[in-house]
mmCIF file of C-alpha atoms in Angstrom:
data_model
loop_
_atom_site.group_PDB
_atom_site.id
_atom_site.type_symbol
_atom_site.label_atom_id
_atom_site.label_comp_id
_atom_site.label_asym_id
_atom_site.label_seq_id
_atom_site.Cartn_x
_atom_site.Cartn_y
_atom_site.Cartn_z
ATOM 1 C CA GLN A 1 0.000 0.000 0.000
ATOM 2 C CA CYS A 2 1.316 3.429 -0.897
ATOM 3 C CA VAL A 3 1.802 5.858 1.968
ATOM 4 C CA PRO A 4 -0.500 8.883 1.428
ATOM 5 C CA ALA A 5 1.503 12.028 0.742
ATOM 6 C CA ALA A 6 0.001 13.814 3.751
ATOM 7 C CA TYR A 7 1.217 11.059 6.055
ATOM 8 C CA ALA A 8 4.652 10.878 4.451
ATOM 9 C CA ALA A 9 5.001 14.597 5.091
ATOM 10 C CA GLY A 10 4.030 14.147 8.717
ATOM 11 C CA ASN A 11 0.593 15.702 8.283
ATOM 12 C CA GLY A 12 -1.507 12.621 8.976
ATOM 13 C CA PRO A 13 -3.248 11.698 12.203
ATOM 14 C CA GLU A 14 -1.223 12.012 15.382
ATOM 15 C CA ARG A 15 -0.392 8.791 17.213
ATOM 16 C CA VAL A 16 -1.259 9.040 20.918
ATOM 17 C CA ILE A 17 -1.143 6.687 23.889
ATOM 18 C CA PHE A 18 -3.758 6.571 26.653
ATOM 19 C CA ARG A 19 -4.962 4.195 29.327
ATOM 20 C CA SER A 20 -8.029 2.009 28.843
ATOM 21 C CA GLY A 21 -10.774 2.160 31.411
ATOM 22 C CA ASP A 22 -9.569 -1.269 32.498
ATOM 23 C CA GLY A 23 -6.849 0.586 34.384
ATOM 24 C CA LYS A 24 -3.992 -1.493 32.997
ATOM 25 C CA THR A 25 -3.850 -1.449 29.189
ATOM 26 C CA ASP A 26 -2.107 1.367 27.333
ATOM 27 C CA LEU A 27 -3.957 1.835 24.072
ATOM 28 C CA VAL A 28 -2.856 3.379 20.796
ATOM 29 C CA GLY A 29 -5.007 6.045 19.209
ATOM 30 C CA TYR A 30 -4.890 8.107 16.013
ATOM 31 C CA LEU A 31 -6.033 11.688 16.359
ATOM 32 C CA PHE A 32 -7.549 13.515 13.380
ATOM 33 C CA LYS A 33 -8.061 17.269 13.576
ATOM 34 C CA ALA A 34 -8.152 20.163 11.150
ATOM 35 C CA ALA A 35 -5.063 22.355 10.848
ATOM 36 C CA ASN A 36 -7.239 25.424 11.484
ATOM 37 C CA ALA A 37 -9.234 23.830 14.315
ATOM 38 C CA VAL A 38 -11.057 26.072 16.766
ATOM 39 C CA PRO A 39 -9.582 26.317 20.292
ATOM 40 C CA ARG A 40 -12.132 23.833 21.682
ATOM 41 C CA ALA A 41 -14.128 21.483 19.475
ATOM 42 C CA PRO A 42 -16.564 18.589 19.787
ATOM 43 C CA ALA A 43 -14.978 15.165 19.411
ATOM 44 C CA VAL A 44 -15.718 11.634 18.206
ATOM 45 C CA VAL A 45 -14.306 8.346 19.503
ATOM 46 C CA MET A 46 -14.112 5.724 16.730
ATOM 47 C CA MET A 47 -14.114 1.966 17.458
ATOM 48 C CA HIS A 48 -12.847 -0.374 14.713
ATOM 49 C CA GLY A 49 -14.327 -3.752 13.806
ATOM 50 C CA ARG A 50 -12.981 -7.308 13.924
ATOM 51 C CA ALA A 51 -10.424 -6.614 11.154
ATOM 52 C CA GLY A 52 -8.662 -4.055 13.346
ATOM 53 C CA ALA A 53 -7.644 -0.488 12.638
ATOM 54 C CA TYR A 54 -5.251 -1.191 9.779
ATOM 55 C CA SER A 55 -5.352 -2.057 6.098
ATOM 56 C CA THR A 56 -5.117 -5.684 5.035
ATOM 57 C CA ALA A 57 -2.110 -4.516 2.997
ATOM 58 C CA ALA A 58 -0.230 -3.279 6.083
ATOM 59 C CA LYS A 59 2.293 -6.152 5.757
ATOM 60 C CA GLY A 60 3.322 -5.963 9.389
ATOM 61 C CA VAL A 61 3.636 -2.166 9.519
ATOM 62 C CA TYR A 62 1.011 -0.814 11.895
ATOM 63 C CA ASN A 63 0.971 2.963 12.122
ATOM 64 C CA ALA A 64 -0.850 6.026 10.786
ATOM 65 C CA SER A 65 0.303 5.309 7.235
ATOM 66 C CA THR A 66 -1.375 1.883 7.139
ATOM 67 C CA LEU A 67 -4.768 2.693 8.669
ATOM 68 C CA SER A 68 -7.631 1.279 6.635
ATOM 69 C CA ARG A 69 -9.248 3.491 4.011
ATOM 70 C CA ARG A 70 -12.561 3.504 5.878
ATOM 71 C CA HIS A 71 -11.026 4.736 9.120
ATOM 72 C CA ARG A 72 -8.963 7.373 7.334
ATOM 73 C CA ALA A 73 -11.999 8.544 5.370
ATOM 74 C CA TRP A 74 -14.184 8.907 8.439
ATOM 75 C CA GLY A 75 -11.442 10.501 10.535
ATOM 76 C CA GLU A 76 -10.784 13.044 7.812
ATOM 77 C CA LEU A 77 -14.514 13.678 7.386
ATOM 78 C CA TRP A 78 -14.952 14.500 11.076
ATOM 79 C CA ALA A 79 -11.856 16.701 11.038
ATOM 80 C CA GLU A 80 -13.140 18.586 7.997
ATOM 81 C CA ARG A 81 -16.341 19.272 9.911
ATOM 82 C CA GLY A 82 -14.465 20.723 12.832
ATOM 83 C CA TYR A 83 -14.318 17.739 15.179
ATOM 84 C CA VAL A 84 -11.392 16.097 16.908
ATOM 85 C CA ALA A 85 -11.657 12.400 15.992
ATOM 86 C CA LEU A 86 -9.847 9.631 17.851
ATOM 87 C CA LEU A 87 -9.577 6.162 16.300
ATOM 88 C CA VAL A 88 -8.886 3.632 19.049
ATOM 89 C CA ASP A 89 -6.666 0.662 18.262
ATOM 90 C CA GLY A 90 -7.857 -1.809 20.863
ATOM 91 C CA PHE A 91 -6.395 -4.907 19.212
ATOM 92 C CA GLY A 92 -2.779 -3.941 18.495
ATOM 93 C CA PRO A 93 -1.737 -3.246 22.099
ATOM 94 C CA ARG A 94 -3.138 -6.643 23.034
ATOM 95 C CA GLY A 95 -1.112 -8.448 20.396
ATOM 96 C CA PHE A 96 -3.594 -8.674 17.501
ATOM 97 C CA PRO A 97 -2.944 -5.652 15.232
ATOM 98 C CA GLN A 98 -3.921 -7.603 12.115
ATOM 99 C CA GLY A 99 -7.411 -8.285 13.453
ATOM 100 C CA PHE A 100 -9.400 -11.412 12.651
ATOM 101 C CA PRO A 101 -10.940 -13.003 9.549
ATOM 102 C CA ARG A 102 -14.639 -13.433 8.909
ATOM 103 C CA PHE A 103 -16.519 -16.024 10.954
ATOM 104 C CA SER A 104 -13.800 -16.231 13.599
ATOM 105 C CA TYR A 105 -16.024 -14.969 16.402
ATOM 106 C CA GLU A 106 -15.953 -18.066 18.577
ATOM 107 C CA SER A 107 -12.149 -18.297 18.513
ATOM 108 C CA ARG A 108 -11.280 -14.714 19.465
ATOM 109 C CA PRO A 109 -9.538 -14.179 22.812
ATOM 110 C CA GLU A 110 -11.482 -13.029 25.838
ATOM 111 C CA GLU A 111 -9.268 -9.966 26.297
ATOM 112 C CA LEU A 112 -10.969 -8.476 23.214
ATOM 113 C CA ASN A 113 -14.530 -9.086 24.438
ATOM 114 C CA GLU A 114 -16.830 -6.447 22.930
ATOM 115 C CA VAL A 115 -19.199 -6.556 25.902
ATOM 116 C CA THR A 116 -16.873 -6.611 28.909
ATOM 117 C CA VAL A 117 -13.584 -5.146 27.611
ATOM 118 C CA ARG A 118 -13.963 -2.884 24.597
ATOM 119 C CA PRO A 119 -16.444 -0.507 26.290
ATOM 120 C CA LEU A 120 -13.683 0.143 28.842
ATOM 121 C CA ASP A 121 -11.458 1.171 25.942
ATOM 122 C CA ALA A 122 -14.146 3.587 24.760
ATOM 123 C CA TYR A 123 -14.343 5.187 28.181
ATOM 124 C CA GLY A 124 -10.575 5.382 28.355
ATOM 125 C CA ALA A 125 -10.686 7.300 25.067
ATOM 126 C CA LEU A 126 -13.440 9.548 26.444
ATOM 127 C CA ASN A 127 -11.333 10.358 29.500
ATOM 128 C CA TYR A 128 -8.295 11.025 27.331
ATOM 129 C CA LEU A 129 -10.176 13.440 25.078
ATOM 130 C CA ARG A 130 -11.583 15.242 28.096
ATOM 131 C CA SER A 131 -8.040 15.819 29.306
ATOM 132 C CA ARG A 132 -7.159 17.725 26.119
ATOM 133 C CA SER A 133 -7.401 21.499 25.997
ATOM 134 C CA ASP A 134 -8.659 21.421 22.381
ATOM 135 C CA VAL A 135 -11.782 19.311 23.116
ATOM 136 C CA LEU A 136 -15.159 20.350 24.513
ATOM 137 C CA PRO A 137 -15.395 17.811 27.354
ATOM 138 C CA SER A 138 -19.192 17.596 27.335
ATOM 139 C CA SER A 139 -19.536 17.253 23.530
ATOM 140 C CA ILE A 140 -18.049 13.869 22.657
ATOM 141 C CA GLY A 141 -19.783 11.288 20.460
ATOM 142 C CA LEU A 142 -19.084 7.632 19.725
ATOM 143 C CA GLN A 143 -18.899 5.737 16.421
ATOM 144 C CA GLY A 144 -18.366 2.016 15.918
ATOM 145 C CA TRP A 145 -18.308 -0.499 13.089
ATOM 146 C CA SER A 146 -19.176 -4.217 13.241
ATOM 147 C CA ASN A 147 -17.520 -5.645 16.378
ATOM 148 C CA GLY A 148 -16.728 -2.073 17.370
ATOM 149 C CA GLY A 149 -20.374 -1.255 16.690
ATOM 150 C CA SER A 150 -21.407 -3.947 19.150
ATOM 151 C CA ALA A 151 -18.959 -2.452 21.636
ATOM 152 C CA ALA A 152 -20.453 0.984 20.997
ATOM 153 C CA LEU A 153 -23.960 -0.294 21.723
ATOM 154 C CA VAL A 154 -22.815 -1.729 25.041
ATOM 155 C CA THR A 155 -20.850 1.433 25.843
ATOM 156 C CA MET A 156 -24.052 3.462 25.524
ATOM 157 C CA ALA A 157 -26.104 1.215 27.818
ATOM 158 C CA VAL A 158 -27.347 2.569 31.130
ATOM 159 C CA ASN A 159 -25.605 -0.355 32.838
ATOM 160 C CA ALA A 160 -22.368 -0.229 30.826
ATOM 161 C CA ALA A 161 -19.081 -1.174 32.443
ATOM 162 C CA GLY A 162 -16.610 1.652 32.944
ATOM 163 C CA ILE A 163 -18.980 4.374 34.114
ATOM 164 C CA VAL A 164 -21.399 4.741 37.017
ATOM 165 C CA GLN A 165 -24.910 6.067 36.356
ATOM 166 C CA PRO A 166 -24.016 7.498 32.931
ATOM 167 C CA THR A 167 -25.784 10.474 31.412
ATOM 168 C CA PRO A 168 -25.185 12.441 28.194
ATOM 169 C CA THR A 169 -23.201 14.870 30.346
ATOM 170 C CA SER A 170 -21.039 12.375 32.234
ATOM 171 C CA GLY A 171 -20.689 9.960 29.302
ATOM 172 C CA PHE A 172 -21.029 10.160 25.542
ATOM 173 C CA ARG A 173 -23.537 12.597 24.108
ATOM 174 C CA ALA A 174 -24.643 10.322 21.250
ATOM 175 C CA ALA A 175 -23.546 7.385 19.083
ATOM 176 C CA VAL A 176 -23.715 6.218 15.481
ATOM 177 C CA VAL A 177 -23.370 2.465 15.047
ATOM 178 C CA PHE A 178 -22.664 0.674 11.764
ATOM 179 C CA TYR A 179 -23.712 -2.956 11.158
ATOM 180 C CA PRO A 180 -23.183 -4.305 14.680
ATOM 181 C CA ALA A 181 -23.809 -7.860 15.809
ATOM 182 C CA CYS A 182 -26.655 -7.472 18.277
ATOM 183 C CA GLY A 183 -26.486 -10.727 20.218
ATOM 184 C CA LEU A 184 -24.154 -8.975 22.690
ATOM 185 C CA LYS A 185 -23.407 -12.276 24.428
ATOM 186 C CA GLY A 186 -26.918 -12.386 25.846
ATOM 187 C CA GLN A 187 -26.326 -9.498 28.239
ATOM 188 C CA PHE A 188 -29.313 -7.540 26.940
ATOM 189 C CA ASP A 189 -31.797 -10.335 26.342
ATOM 190 C CA ASP A 190 -34.036 -8.686 28.940
ATOM 191 C CA GLY A 191 -33.833 -5.355 27.171
ATOM 192 C CA TYR A 192 -31.389 -2.694 26.059
ATOM 193 C CA ARG A 193 -31.689 0.964 27.003
ATOM 194 C CA PRO A 194 -29.100 3.595 26.048
ATOM 195 C CA TYR A 195 -28.545 6.648 28.233
ATOM 196 C CA ALA A 196 -28.084 8.928 25.200
ATOM 197 C CA PRO A 197 -29.359 8.908 21.589
ATOM 198 C CA VAL A 198 -28.129 6.067 19.371
ATOM 199 C CA ARG A 199 -28.582 5.656 15.611
ATOM 200 C CA VAL A 200 -27.904 2.296 13.949
ATOM 201 C CA PHE A 201 -27.215 1.728 10.232
ATOM 202 C CA HIS A 202 -27.488 -1.781 8.785
ATOM 203 C CA GLY A 203 -27.739 -3.524 5.421
ATOM 204 C CA THR A 204 -30.388 -6.169 4.787
ATOM 205 C CA ALA A 205 -27.880 -8.229 2.755
ATOM 206 C CA ASP A 206 -25.261 -8.261 5.525
ATOM 207 C CA GLU A 207 -23.364 -11.510 5.112
ATOM 208 C CA GLU A 208 -21.732 -11.498 8.561
ATOM 209 C CA VAL A 209 -24.291 -10.367 11.143
ATOM 210 C CA SER A 210 -28.080 -10.191 11.372
ATOM 211 C CA ALA A 211 -29.864 -6.920 10.645
ATOM 212 C CA ALA A 212 -33.120 -8.555 11.776
ATOM 213 C CA ARG A 213 -31.652 -9.261 15.193
ATOM 214 C CA CYS A 214 -30.623 -5.637 15.545
ATOM 215 C CA SER A 215 -34.105 -4.515 14.525
ATOM 216 C CA LYS A 216 -35.574 -6.632 17.314
ATOM 217 C CA LEU A 217 -33.094 -5.191 19.824
ATOM 218 C CA VAL A 218 -34.141 -1.682 18.797
ATOM 219 C CA GLU A 219 -37.847 -2.543 18.971
ATOM 220 C CA ARG A 220 -37.477 -3.837 22.521
ATOM 221 C CA SER A 221 -35.379 -0.823 23.470
ATOM 222 C CA LEU A 222 -38.058 1.568 22.254
ATOM 223 C CA LEU A 223 -40.572 -0.136 24.545
ATOM 224 C CA LEU A 224 -38.197 0.627 27.432
ATOM 225 C CA GLY A 225 -37.985 4.280 26.452
ATOM 226 C CA GLY A 226 -34.633 4.139 24.672
ATOM 227 C CA ASP A 227 -33.768 6.908 22.206
ATOM 228 C CA VAL A 228 -32.535 4.533 19.528
ATOM 229 C CA GLU A 229 -33.363 4.157 15.840
ATOM 230 C CA ILE A 230 -32.255 1.758 13.120
ATOM 231 C CA ARG A 231 -32.096 2.477 9.397
ATOM 232 C CA LEU A 232 -32.079 -0.560 7.141
ATOM 233 C CA TYR A 233 -30.599 -0.347 3.644
ATOM 234 C CA SER A 234 -32.118 -2.807 1.204
ATOM 235 C CA GLY A 235 -29.452 -4.919 -0.492
ATOM 236 C CA ALA A 236 -26.528 -3.322 1.357
ATOM 237 C CA THR A 237 -23.833 -5.630 2.707
ATOM 238 C CA HIS A 238 -21.530 -5.714 5.696
ATOM 239 C CA SER A 239 -18.932 -2.920 5.526
ATOM 240 C CA PHE A 240 -21.132 -1.062 3.046
ATOM 241 C CA ASP A 241 -19.297 2.213 3.788
ATOM 242 C CA ASP A 242 -15.861 0.830 2.913
ATOM 243 C CA PRO A 243 -14.669 3.297 0.228
ATOM 244 C CA GLY A 244 -12.886 0.590 -1.757
ATOM 245 C CA ARG A 245 -14.072 -0.347 -5.251
ATOM 246 C CA ARG A 246 -15.207 -3.825 -4.215
ATOM 247 C CA ARG A 247 -17.869 -2.531 -1.837
ATOM 248 C CA GLN A 248 -18.777 0.700 -3.630
ATOM 249 C CA SER A 249 -19.300 -1.033 -6.988
ATOM 250 C CA LEU A 250 -22.566 -2.361 -5.538
ATOM 251 C CA ASP A 251 -25.207 0.334 -5.998
ATOM 252 C CA ALA A 252 -26.953 -0.558 -2.740
ATOM 253 C CA ASN A 253 -23.704 -0.004 -0.815
ATOM 254 C CA ALA A 254 -22.903 3.258 -2.577
ATOM 255 C CA GLN A 255 -26.386 4.609 -1.898
ATOM 256 C CA ALA A 256 -26.296 3.423 1.718
ATOM 257 C CA THR A 257 -22.929 5.108 2.241
ATOM 258 C CA VAL A 258 -24.135 8.472 0.976
ATOM 259 C CA ASP A 259 -27.252 8.316 3.116
ATOM 260 C CA ALA A 260 -25.504 7.059 6.271
ATOM 261 C CA VAL A 261 -22.773 9.694 6.026
ATOM 262 C CA GLU A 262 -25.363 12.439 5.621
ATOM 263 C CA ARG A 263 -27.502 11.185 8.499
ATOM 264 C CA SER A 264 -24.507 10.672 10.785
ATOM 265 C CA THR A 265 -23.119 14.152 10.180
ATOM 266 C CA VAL A 266 -26.498 15.802 10.663
ATOM 267 C CA PHE A 267 -27.148 13.752 13.801
ATOM 268 C CA PHE A 268 -23.814 14.622 15.397
ATOM 269 C CA ALA A 269 -24.232 18.270 14.434
ATOM 270 C CA GLN A 270 -27.550 18.270 16.274
ATOM 271 C CA GLU A 271 -26.323 16.357 19.313
ATOM 272 C CA LEU A 272 -22.716 17.485 19.767
ATOM 273 C CA GLU A 273 -22.739 21.089 18.607
ATOM 274 C CA ARG A 274 -25.559 22.326 20.819
ATOM 275 C CA PRO A 275 -24.923 23.310 24.452
ATOM 276 C CA PRO A 276 -25.392 20.393 26.870
ATOM 277 C CA GLU A 277 -28.557 20.317 28.942
ATOM 278 C CA LYS A 278 -28.159 21.532 32.499
#
C-alpha cells in the first residue's frame, strides 16, 4: 500500500497513547483534527471492527500510514467538519494488530470481548479526550463499526461497564453504530436501554451479522424508552461504507454510504454542537 503524501510529510493523524478504562492497558489512538481547528471542538471516539484499525495490505507495519481506508476517510470527514476524531486501536496493544478473519467470532480471545472489555477502551478514550485542551469535554460522540459497533452499543447502555450512572453529560452525548452484531453475548436479552441517543445503520444483505436481530433489539429498546433508531438499507452488505471499489461497486452499498454519512453528520451536528442540557 502506498503511503498517502500527507502522512509521508508528517501531516496525517497524530499517534497518541492513553490508558483504557480497564486501568492497565495502554492503548494506541490516532487523532484527526483540522489544521485550522477552533480552540475547543466537539470530538468523536471511533471503534474499529474485527479486522482491526489497519489495512489488510499493512504487511506488518502498523501505524498512521497503514490505517484502513474507511477509518482514514471517516477521521478526515470529522476533522473537515471541525471535530477532533480519535480512532482507538484496541487490538494492536493486546497483540492482535492484524485483526481477525470473517466467521472467527468463537475463537477470538477473551481480552478483546466487545461486551466486557472494549467498552472500557471507549471510556478510556473519552477520559483522554476530556483531558485535552482542544476538546469540549461535554460534547463527545461515539462511532463504531461491526464488532466495534457492538462495543459501541454496550458502551451506551445505562448499565455499561466503565462508568457509574451514565448520562449524556457524564458519558457520551450520542452514538452512530454501523452494522453491529446485536447478540451482545446475551447481556441484553431482557432489554437494552441507552442513556443517550443512538442511531444504527445496517444492510439487509449483511453476510456477517443479522440486521433482523438488531431490529428486534431496537424494537425492545423503544418499549423501554430508549432513544434509539435503526435504518435498514435494502441490499446493502456488511462494511457497506468501505470506500474501496469492491464494496462501492454495488449500488446498494454506494447509496447506503451516501445516506448514512449524511444522516450521521447531521445527527452529530444536532447532538454534539448544541450546548449540553443543564
